C-alpha cells in the first residue's frame, strides 16, 4: 500500500511512523508513506496557504491554489482516491477500513487546518471525506495517521504472528466485540492475584473462564 499525505505539517508524521509495526512494515516494503508539504506549492510571495473567508466569519480557510497544485502533483505519483480528512466526513469504522484496505493499493490523504479547505477543491478534487469521530480536533493530521495505521495493519504480513488480527475480536465482527481480561507476570501485583485457573494449564477450564468473563 502506498500512502501520499498532503499537509502543512509533514513533520508530525515522522515519529509515529518510525516506530514498531509500521516501521517494520515500511522496512519490509509492505507500505510506503510519502508526506508532501502543501506550503511548498504556494505561489504567494510569503508562501501563504490560508486566507479570509468570503462572506465573513471567524477563522481562516485554506486557499485553493497550493491545494490544487499539491494534489495535481501527487496525482502523478499515486493513482488512488483523494480522501479529505474532514469533520463533515463519514465516520470511520472497521468495515470502512476493511473496504479501503482491500479495494486500493494507493491512497491520497488530504489534511486540512484552520476552518477547512476552499469548497471548490472539495467539489472537484476530493473523492471522499472521512471523519474519525464526533469530536473537534485542530486538523486532519491525527485522522490521517489513524487511517494509515488502521488500513496498514490489515495488509497480510504487516502484523506478525504475535499481533495477528485473524484472532482479534475486532476483525471477527464489524463492531466492537467483547474481550476477555488479559493478565501477565507477576502472578501477584500490589497484592492483586491473577485468577488461578489461567496458570492451571487446563485449556478447557481457561476457555470456560474467559467466556464467562467477557467485558
Ligand atoms: C474542526 C476544522 C472543526 C473546522 C464547532 C466548534 C479532520 C476532524 C478533522 C476542524 C471545524 C476529523 C468549530 C474528527 C475532526 C479536522 C479541524 C469547524 C470549528 N466548530 N475527525 N468549533 N474531528 N478538524 N469549525 O475535527 O480537520 S477528520
Coordinates of N, CA and C and ligand atoms in Angstrom, one line a residue:
X1 N 0.8 -1.2 0.0 CA 0.0 0.0 0.0 C 0.9 1.2 0.0
X2 N 0.5 2.2 -0.9 CA 1.2 3.5 -0.9 C 0.3 4.6 -0.4
X3 N 0.8 5.3 0.6 CA 0.0 6.5 1.1 C 0.8 7.8 0.7
X4 N 0.1 8.7 0.1 CA 0.7 10.1 0.0 C -0.2 11.0 0.8
X5 N 0.5 11.7 1.7 CA -0.2 12.6 2.7 C 0.1 14.1 2.4
X6 N -0.9 14.9 2.2 CA -0.8 16.3 1.9 C -1.1 17.0 3.2
X7 N -0.2 17.9 3.6 CA -0.3 18.5 4.9 C 0.6 19.8 5.0
X8 N 0.2 20.7 5.9 CA 1.2 21.8 6.1 C 2.1 21.5 7.2
X9 N 1.9 20.3 7.9 CA 2.8 19.9 9.0 C 3.4 18.5 8.8
X10 N 4.2 18.3 7.7 CA 4.7 17.0 7.4 C 5.5 16.3 8.6
X11 N 6.1 17.2 9.4 CA 7.0 16.6 10.5 C 6.2 15.8 11.5
X12 N 4.9 16.2 11.7 CA 4.0 15.5 12.6 C 4.1 14.0 12.4
X13 N 4.3 13.5 11.2 CA 4.1 12.1 10.9 C 5.4 11.3 11.2
X14 N 6.5 11.9 11.3 CA 7.8 11.2 11.3 C 7.8 10.2 12.5
X15 N 7.6 10.7 13.7 CA 7.9 9.9 14.9 C 6.9 8.7 14.9
X16 N 5.7 8.8 14.7 CA 4.7 7.7 14.8 C 5.0 6.6 13.8
X17 N 5.4 7.0 12.5 CA 5.6 6.0 11.5 C 7.0 5.4 11.6
X18 N 7.8 5.9 12.5 CA 9.2 5.4 12.7 C 9.3 4.5 13.9
X19 N 8.2 3.9 14.3 CA 8.2 3.0 15.5 C 7.4 1.7 15.2
X20 N 7.9 0.7 15.8 CA 7.1 -0.5 16.0 C 6.6 -1.1 14.7
X21 N 5.3 -1.5 14.6 CA 4.8 -2.3 13.5 C 4.8 -1.5 12.1
X22 N 4.5 -0.2 12.1 CA 4.6 0.5 10.9 C 6.0 0.7 10.4
X23 N 6.9 0.9 11.3 CA 8.3 1.0 10.9 C 8.8 -0.3 10.2
X24 N 8.4 -1.4 10.8 CA 8.7 -2.8 10.2 C 8.0 -3.0 8.9
X25 N 6.8 -2.5 8.8 CA 6.0 -2.7 7.5 C 6.7 -1.9 6.4
X26 N 7.2 -0.7 6.7 CA 8.0 0.1 5.8 C 9.3 -0.6 5.3
X27 N 10.0 -1.1 6.3 CA 11.3 -1.8 6.0 C 11.0 -3.0 5.2
X28 N 9.9 -3.7 5.3 CA 9.6 -4.9 4.5 C 8.9 -4.5 3.2
X29 N 8.8 -3.2 2.9 CA 8.2 -2.7 1.7 C 6.7 -3.1 1.5
X30 N 6.1 -3.3 2.7 CA 4.6 -3.6 2.6 C 3.8 -2.3 2.5
X31 N 4.4 -1.2 3.1 CA 3.7 0.1 2.9 C 4.8 1.1 2.6
X32 N 4.4 2.2 1.9 CA 5.2 3.3 1.6 C 4.4 4.5 2.0
X33 N 5.0 5.4 2.8 CA 4.4 6.6 3.2 C 5.2 7.8 2.8
X34 N 4.5 8.7 2.0 CA 5.2 9.9 1.5 C 4.4 11.1 1.9
X35 N 5.0 12.1 2.6 CA 4.4 13.3 3.0 C 4.8 14.4 2.1
X36 N 3.8 15.3 1.8 CA 4.1 16.4 0.9 C 3.6 17.7 1.6
X37 N 4.5 18.7 1.7 CA 4.2 20.0 2.3 C 3.4 20.9 1.4
X38 N 2.2 21.1 1.7 CA 1.3 21.9 0.8 C 1.9 23.3 0.7
X39 N 2.6 23.8 1.7 CA 3.2 25.2 1.6 C 4.2 25.3 0.5
X40 N 4.9 24.2 0.2 CA 5.9 24.3 -0.9 C 5.3 24.6 -2.2
X41 N 4.0 24.4 -2.4 CA 3.3 24.6 -3.6 C 2.7 26.0 -3.7
X42 N 2.8 26.8 -2.6 CA 2.2 28.1 -2.7 C 3.0 29.0 -3.6
X43 N 2.3 29.7 -4.4 CA 2.9 30.7 -5.4 C 2.9 32.1 -4.8
X44 N 2.4 32.2 -3.6 CA 2.3 33.5 -2.9 C 3.8 33.9 -2.5
X45 N 4.1 35.2 -2.5 CA 5.4 35.6 -2.2 C 5.8 35.3 -0.7
X46 N 4.8 35.2 0.2 CA 5.1 34.8 1.6 C 4.8 33.3 1.9
X47 N 4.5 32.5 0.8 CA 4.2 31.1 0.9 C 2.9 30.9 1.8
X48 N 2.0 31.9 1.7 CA 0.7 31.8 2.4 C -0.1 30.6 1.9
X49 N -0.8 29.9 2.8 CA -1.7 28.8 2.4 C -3.1 29.1 2.9
X50 N -3.4 30.2 3.6 CA -4.7 30.5 4.1 C -5.1 31.9 3.7
X51 N -6.4 32.1 3.8 CA -7.0 33.5 3.5 C -8.3 33.6 4.2
X52 N -8.8 34.9 4.3 CA -10.1 35.2 4.9 C -11.3 34.6 4.2
X53 N -12.3 34.2 4.9 CA -13.4 33.6 4.3 C -14.3 34.6 3.6
X54 N -14.7 34.4 2.3 CA -15.7 35.3 1.7 C -17.0 35.2 2.5
X55 N -17.6 36.3 2.7 CA -18.9 36.3 3.4 C -18.7 36.6 4.9
X56 N -17.4 36.6 5.3 CA -17.0 36.9 6.7 C -17.1 35.7 7.6
X57 N -16.9 35.9 8.8 CA -17.0 34.8 9.8 C -15.6 34.6 10.4
X58 N -15.6 33.8 11.5 CA -14.4 33.5 12.2 C -13.4 32.6 11.5
X59 N -12.2 32.7 11.7 CA -11.2 31.8 11.2 C -10.8 32.0 9.8
X60 N -9.8 31.2 9.4 CA -9.2 31.3 8.0 C -9.6 30.0 7.3
X61 N -9.4 30.1 5.9 CA -9.7 29.0 5.0 C -8.5 28.7 4.2
X62 N -8.2 27.4 4.0 CA -7.1 27.0 3.2 C -7.4 27.4 1.7
X63 N -6.5 28.2 1.2 CA -6.7 28.8 -0.2 C -6.5 27.7 -1.3
X64 N -7.2 27.9 -2.4 CA -7.2 26.7 -3.3 C -5.9 26.5 -4.1
X65 N -5.2 27.6 -4.4 CA -4.0 27.4 -5.4 C -3.0 26.4 -4.9
X66 N -2.5 26.5 -3.6 CA -1.5 25.5 -3.2 C -2.1 24.1 -3.1
X67 N -3.3 24.0 -2.7 CA -4.0 22.7 -2.6 C -4.1 22.1 -4.0
X68 N -4.6 22.9 -5.0 CA -4.8 22.4 -6.3 C -3.4 21.9 -6.9
X69 N -2.4 22.7 -6.8 CA -1.1 22.3 -7.3 C -0.5 21.1 -6.6
X70 N -0.7 21.0 -5.3 CA -0.2 19.9 -4.5 C -0.9 18.6 -4.9
X71 N -2.2 18.7 -5.0 CA -3.0 17.5 -5.4 C -2.7 17.0 -6.8
X72 N -2.6 18.0 -7.7 CA -2.2 17.6 -9.1 C -0.9 17.0 -9.2
X73 N 0.1 17.5 -8.4 CA 1.4 16.8 -8.4 C 1.4 15.4 -7.8
X74 N 0.7 15.3 -6.7 CA 0.6 13.9 -6.0 C -0.1 12.9 -6.9
X75 N -1.1 13.4 -7.7 CA -1.8 12.5 -8.6 C -0.9 11.9 -9.6
X76 N 0.2 12.5 -9.9 CA 1.2 11.9 -10.9 C 1.9 10.7 -10.2
X77 N 1.9 10.7 -8.9 CA 2.7 9.7 -8.1 C 1.8 8.6 -7.6
X78 N 0.5 8.9 -7.4 CA -0.4 8.0 -6.7 C -1.7 8.0 -7.4
X79 N -2.2 6.8 -7.9 CA -3.4 6.7 -8.7 C -4.6 6.4 -7.9
X80 N -4.5 6.5 -6.5 CA -5.6 6.2 -5.7 C -6.6 7.3 -5.4
X81 N -7.6 7.1 -4.7 CA -8.6 8.2 -4.4 C -8.0 9.3 -3.5
X82 N -8.5 10.5 -3.6 CA -8.2 11.6 -2.7 C -9.2 11.6 -1.6
X83 N -8.7 11.2 -0.4 CA -9.6 11.2 0.8 C -9.3 12.5 1.6
X84 N -10.3 13.3 1.8 CA -10.1 14.5 2.6 C -10.6 14.2 4.0
X85 N -9.6 14.4 5.0 CA -9.9 14.1 6.4 C -10.7 15.4 6.9
X86 N -12.0 15.1 7.2 CA -12.9 16.3 7.4 C -13.9 16.0 8.5
X87 N -14.2 17.0 9.4 CA -15.2 16.8 10.4 C -16.6 16.5 9.8
X88 N -16.8 16.9 8.6 CA -18.1 16.6 8.0 C -18.2 15.3 7.2
X89 N -17.0 14.5 7.3 CA -17.0 13.3 6.5 C -17.8 12.2 7.2
X90 N -17.8 11.0 6.5 CA -18.4 9.8 7.0 C -17.5 9.3 8.1
X91 N -18.1 8.9 9.2 CA -17.3 8.5 10.4 C -16.6 7.1 10.1
X92 N -15.3 7.1 10.3 CA -14.6 5.8 10.0 C -15.0 4.7 10.9
X93 N -15.1 3.5 10.4 CA -15.5 2.3 11.1 C -14.6 1.2 10.6
X94 N -14.6 0.1 11.4 CA -13.7 -1.0 10.9 C -14.1 -1.6 9.6
X95 N -15.4 -1.5 9.3 CA -15.8 -2.0 7.9 C -15.3 -1.1 6.8
X96 N -15.3 0.2 7.1 CA -14.8 1.2 6.1 C -13.3 0.9 5.9
X97 N -12.6 0.7 7.0 CA -11.1 0.4 7.0 C -10.9 -0.8 6.1
X98 N -11.7 -1.9 6.3 CA -11.5 -3.1 5.5 C -11.8 -2.8 4.1
X99 N -12.7 -2.0 3.8 CA -13.0 -1.6 2.4 C -11.8 -0.9 1.7
X100 N -11.2 0.1 2.4 CA -10.1 0.8 1.9 C -8.9 -0.2 1.7
X101 N -8.7 -1.1 2.7 CA -7.5 -2.0 2.7 C -7.6 -3.0 1.5
X102 N -8.8 -3.4 1.2 CA -9.0 -4.5 0.1 C -9.1 -3.8 -1.2
X103 N -9.7 -2.6 -1.3 CA -10.1 -2.0 -2.6 C -8.9 -1.3 -3.3
X104 N -8.0 -0.7 -2.5 CA -7.0 0.1 -3.0 C -5.5 -0.3 -2.7
X105 N -4.6 -0.1 -3.7 CA -3.2 -0.3 -3.4 C -2.5 1.1 -3.2
X106 N -3.2 2.2 -3.5 CA -2.7 3.5 -3.3 C -3.8 4.4 -2.8
X107 N -3.5 5.3 -1.9 CA -4.5 6.2 -1.3 C -3.8 7.6 -1.1
X108 N -4.5 8.7 -1.4 CA -4.0 10.0 -1.1 C -4.8 10.6 0.0
X109 N -4.2 11.1 1.1 CA -4.8 11.6 2.3 C -4.6 13.1 2.3
X110 N -5.6 13.9 2.4 CA -5.5 15.4 2.4 C -5.9 15.8 3.8
X111 N -5.0 16.6 4.5 CA -5.2 17.1 5.8 C -5.5 18.5 5.8
X112 N -6.6 18.9 6.4 CA -7.0 20.3 6.5 C -6.5 20.9 7.8
X113 N -6.4 22.3 7.8 CA -6.1 23.0 9.0 C -7.1 24.2 9.0
X114 N -7.0 25.1 10.0 CA -7.9 26.2 10.1 C -9.4 25.8 10.0
X115 N -10.3 26.6 9.4 CA -11.7 26.2 9.3 C -11.9 25.1 8.2
X116 N -10.9 24.8 7.4 CA -11.1 23.8 6.4 C -10.6 24.3 5.1
X117 N -10.9 23.6 4.0 CA -10.4 24.0 2.7 C -11.5 24.6 1.8
X118 N -11.0 25.4 0.8 CA -11.9 26.0 -0.2 C -12.9 25.0 -0.8
X119 N -14.2 25.3 -0.8 CA -15.2 24.3 -1.3 C -14.9 23.8 -2.7
X120 N -14.3 24.7 -3.5 CA -14.1 24.3 -4.9 C -13.1 23.1 -5.1
X121 N -12.2 23.0 -4.1 CA -11.3 21.8 -4.1 C -12.1 20.6 -3.7
X122 N -13.0 20.7 -2.7 CA -13.8 19.6 -2.3 C -14.7 19.1 -3.5
X123 N -15.2 20.1 -4.2 CA -16.1 19.8 -5.3 C -15.4 19.1 -6.5
X124 N -14.1 19.4 -6.7 CA -13.5 19.0 -8.0 C -12.4 17.9 -7.8
X125 N -11.7 17.9 -6.6 CA -10.6 17.0 -6.5 C -10.7 16.0 -5.4
X126 N -11.7 16.2 -4.5 CA -11.8 15.2 -3.4 C -12.8 14.1 -3.8
X127 N -12.4 12.9 -3.6 CA -13.3 11.7 -3.9 C -14.2 11.3 -2.7
X128 N -13.7 11.5 -1.5 CA -14.4 11.0 -0.4 C -13.9 11.8 0.9
X129 N -14.9 12.1 1.8 CA -14.5 12.7 3.0 C -14.7 11.8 4.2
X130 N -13.7 11.7 5.1 CA -13.7 10.8 6.2 C -13.4 11.6 7.5
X131 N -14.3 11.3 8.5 CA -14.1 11.9 9.9 C -13.6 10.7 10.7
X132 N -12.9 11.0 11.8 CA -12.6 9.8 12.7 C -13.4 9.8 14.0
X133 N -14.4 10.7 14.1 CA -15.3 10.6 15.3 C -16.0 12.0 15.5
X134 N -17.0 11.9 16.4 CA -17.8 13.1 16.6 C -17.2 14.0 17.8
X135 N -16.0 14.5 17.5 CA -15.4 15.5 18.4 C -14.5 16.4 17.6
X136 N -14.1 17.5 18.1 CA -13.4 18.5 17.3 C -11.9 18.5 17.6
X137 N -11.2 18.3 16.5 CA -9.7 18.3 16.6 C -9.2 19.6 16.0
X138 N -7.9 19.8 15.9 CA -7.3 21.0 15.3 C -7.0 20.9 13.9
X139 N -7.0 19.6 13.3 CA -6.7 19.4 11.9 C -6.8 18.0 11.5
X140 N -6.5 17.7 10.3 CA -6.6 16.3 9.7 C -5.4 15.4 9.9
X141 N -4.4 15.9 10.5 CA -3.1 15.1 10.6 C -3.3 13.8 11.5
X142 N -3.8 14.0 12.7 CA -4.1 12.8 13.5 C -5.1 11.8 12.8
X143 N -6.2 12.3 12.2 CA -7.0 11.4 11.5 C -6.3 10.7 10.3
X144 N -5.4 11.4 9.6 CA -4.7 10.7 8.5 C -3.8 9.6 9.1
X145 N -3.2 9.8 10.3 CA -2.4 8.8 10.9 C -3.2 7.6 11.3
X146 N -4.4 7.9 11.7 CA -5.4 6.8 12.1 C -5.7 6.0 10.9
X147 N -5.9 6.6 9.8 CA -6.2 5.9 8.5 C -5.1 5.0 8.1
X148 N -3.9 5.5 8.1 CA -2.7 4.7 7.8 C -2.5 3.6 8.7
X149 N -2.7 3.8 10.0 CA -2.5 2.8 11.0 C -3.5 1.7 10.8
X150 N -4.8 2.0 10.8 CA -5.9 1.0 10.7 C -5.8 0.3 9.4
X151 N -5.5 0.9 8.3 CA -5.5 0.2 7.0 C -4.3 -0.7 6.9
X152 N -3.1 -0.2 7.3 CA -1.9 -0.9 7.2 C -1.9 -2.2 8.0
X153 N -2.5 -2.2 9.1 CA -2.4 -3.5 10.0 C -3.3 -4.6 9.4
X154 N -4.1 -4.3 8.4 CA -4.9 -5.3 7.7 C -4.2 -5.9 6.5
X155 N -3.1 -5.3 6.1 CA -2.3 -5.9 5.0 C -1.6 -7.2 5.5
X156 N -1.8 -8.3 4.7 CA -1.1 -9.5 5.1 C 0.4 -9.3 5.4
X157 N 0.9 -9.9 6.4 CA 2.3 -9.8 6.8 C 2.7 -8.6 7.5
X158 N 1.8 -7.6 7.7 CA 2.2 -6.4 8.4 C 2.2 -6.7 9.9
X159 N 1.2 -7.4 10.4 CA 1.2 -7.9 11.7 C 2.0 -9.2 11.8
X160 N 2.8 -9.4 12.8 CA 3.5 -10.7 13.0 C 2.5 -11.7 13.5
X161 N 3.0 -12.9 13.7 CA 2.1 -14.0 14.3 C 1.6 -13.5 15.7
X162 N 2.5 -12.8 16.4 CA 2.2 -12.2 17.7 C 0.9 -11.4 17.8
X163 N 0.8 -10.5 16.8 CA -0.3 -9.5 16.9 C -1.4 -9.8 15.9
X164 N -1.4 -11.1 15.3 CA -2.3 -11.4 14.2 C -3.8 -11.0 14.5
X165 N -4.3 -10.3 13.5 CA -5.7 -9.8 13.6 C -6.7 -10.9 13.3
X166 N -6.3 -12.0 12.8 CA -7.2 -13.1 12.4 C -7.9 -13.6 13.7
X167 N -7.2 -13.4 14.8 CA -7.8 -13.9 16.1 C -8.4 -12.8 16.9
X168 N -8.1 -11.5 16.5 CA -8.6 -10.4 17.3 C -10.1 -10.2 17.2
X169 N -10.7 -9.7 18.3 CA -12.2 -9.6 18.3 C -12.7 -8.6 17.4
X170 N -11.9 -7.6 17.0 CA -12.4 -6.5 16.1 C -12.6 -7.1 14.7
X171 N -11.7 -7.9 14.2 CA -11.9 -8.3 12.8 C -12.9 -9.5 12.7
X172 N -13.3 -10.1 13.8 CA -14.2 -11.2 13.7 C -15.6 -10.7 13.4
X173 N -15.9 -9.5 13.9 CA -17.2 -8.9 13.5 C -17.0 -7.4 13.2
X174 N -18.0 -6.7 12.7 CA -17.8 -5.4 12.2 C -17.7 -4.4 13.4
X175 N -18.4 -4.6 14.5 CA -18.4 -3.7 15.6 C -17.6 -4.2 16.8
X176 N -17.6 -3.4 17.8 CA -16.8 -3.8 19.0 C -17.4 -5.1 19.6
X177 N -16.5 -6.0 19.8 CA -16.9 -7.3 20.4 C -16.3 -7.3 21.8
X178 N -16.8 -8.2 22.6 CA -16.3 -8.3 24.0 C -14.9 -9.0 23.9
X179 N -14.1 -8.7 24.9 CA -12.8 -9.3 25.1 C -12.7 -9.8 26.5
X180 N -12.0 -10.9 26.6 CA -11.7 -11.4 28.0 C -10.6 -10.6 28.6
X181 N -10.5 -10.6 30.0 CA -9.4 -9.8 30.6 C -8.1 -10.5 30.4
X182 N -7.1 -9.6 30.2 CA -5.7 -10.1 30.0 C -4.9 -9.9 31.3
X183 N -4.0 -10.8 31.5 CA -3.0 -10.8 32.6 C -1.7 -11.2 32.2
X184 N -0.6 -10.6 32.8 CA 0.7 -11.1 32.5 C 1.5 -11.1 33.9
X185 N 2.8 -11.5 33.9 CA 3.5 -11.6 35.1 C 3.7 -10.2 35.7
X186 N 3.8 -10.0 37.0 CA 3.9 -11.1 38.0 C 2.5 -11.7 38.4
X187 N 2.5 -12.9 39.0 CA 1.3 -13.5 39.4 C 0.6 -12.8 40.5
X188 N 1.4 -12.0 41.3 CA 0.8 -11.1 42.3 C 1.4 -9.7 42.1
X189 N 0.5 -8.7 41.9 CA 0.9 -7.3 41.7 C 0.2 -6.5 42.7
X190 N 1.0 -5.8 43.6 CA 0.4 -5.0 44.7 C -0.7 -5.7 45.4
X191 N -0.5 -7.0 45.7 CA -1.5 -7.8 46.4 C -2.6 -8.4 45.6
X192 N -2.7 -8.0 44.3 CA -3.8 -8.5 43.5 C -3.3 -9.7 42.7
X193 N -4.1 -10.8 42.8 CA -3.7 -12.1 42.2 C -4.3 -12.3 40.8
X194 N -3.5 -12.9 40.0 CA -4.1 -13.4 38.7 C -5.0 -14.6 39.0
X195 N -6.2 -14.6 38.4 CA -7.1 -15.8 38.6 C -6.3 -17.1 38.4
X196 N -6.4 -18.0 39.3 CA -5.6 -19.2 39.4 C -5.8 -20.1 38.1
X197 N -7.0 -20.1 37.6 CA -7.3 -21.0 36.5 C -6.4 -20.7 35.3
X198 N -6.0 -19.4 35.1 CA -5.2 -19.0 34.0 C -3.8 -19.6 34.0
X199 N -3.3 -20.0 35.2 CA -2.0 -20.7 35.2 C -2.1 -22.2 35.5
X200 N -3.3 -22.7 35.4 CA -3.5 -24.1 35.7 C -3.1 -25.0 34.5
X201 N -3.0 -24.5 33.3 CA -2.6 -25.3 32.1 C -3.8 -26.1 31.6
X202 N -5.0 -25.9 32.3 CA -6.2 -26.6 31.8 C -6.9 -25.8 30.8
X203 N -6.7 -26.0 29.5 CA -7.2 -25.2 28.4 C -8.7 -25.1 28.3
X204 N -9.3 -26.2 28.7 CA -10.8 -26.2 28.6 C -11.4 -25.3 29.7
X205 N -10.8 -25.4 30.9 CA -11.2 -24.5 32.0 C -10.9 -23.1 31.7
X206 N -9.7 -22.8 31.1 CA -9.4 -21.4 30.7 C -10.4 -20.9 29.7
X207 N -10.8 -21.6 28.7 CA -11.8 -21.2 27.8 C -13.1 -20.9 28.5
X208 N -13.5 -21.8 29.4 CA -14.7 -21.5 30.1 C -14.7 -20.2 30.9
X209 N -13.5 -20.0 31.6 CA -13.4 -18.8 32.4 C -13.4 -17.6 31.6
X210 N -12.7 -17.6 30.4 CA -12.7 -16.5 29.5 C -14.1 -16.1 29.0
X211 N -14.8 -17.2 28.6 CA -16.2 -17.0 28.1 C -17.1 -16.3 29.1
X212 N -16.9 -16.7 30.4 CA -17.7 -16.2 31.5 C -17.3 -14.8 31.9
X213 N -16.1 -14.4 31.5 CA -15.6 -13.1 32.0 C -15.4 -12.0 30.9
X214 N -16.2 -12.2 29.8 CA -16.1 -11.2 28.7 C -16.5 -9.8 29.2
X215 N -15.7 -8.8 28.8 CA -16.1 -7.4 29.2 C -16.2 -6.5 28.0
Ligands
LIG1 C1 -12.6 21.0 13.2 C2 -11.9 22.3 11.4 C3 -13.8 21.7 13.2 C4 -13.0 23.1 11.4 C5 -17.6 23.7 16.3 C6 -16.7 24.1 17.3 C7 -10.4 16.1 10.2 C8 -11.5 16.1 12.2 C9 -10.8 16.9 11.2 C10 -11.6 21.3 12.3 C11 -14.0 22.8 12.4 C12 -11.8 14.8 11.8 C13 -15.8 24.5 15.3 C14 -13.0 14.2 13.7 C15 -12.1 16.5 13.5 C16 -10.3 18.3 11.2 C17 -10.4 20.5 12.3 C18 -15.3 23.6 12.4 C19 -14.8 24.9 14.3 N1 -17.0 24.0 15.1 N2 -12.5 13.9 12.5 N3 -15.6 24.6 16.6 N4 -12.8 15.5 14.1 N5 -10.7 19.1 12.3 N6 -15.2 24.9 13.0 O1 -12.0 17.6 13.9 O2 -9.7 18.7 10.3 S1 -11.0 14.5 10.3

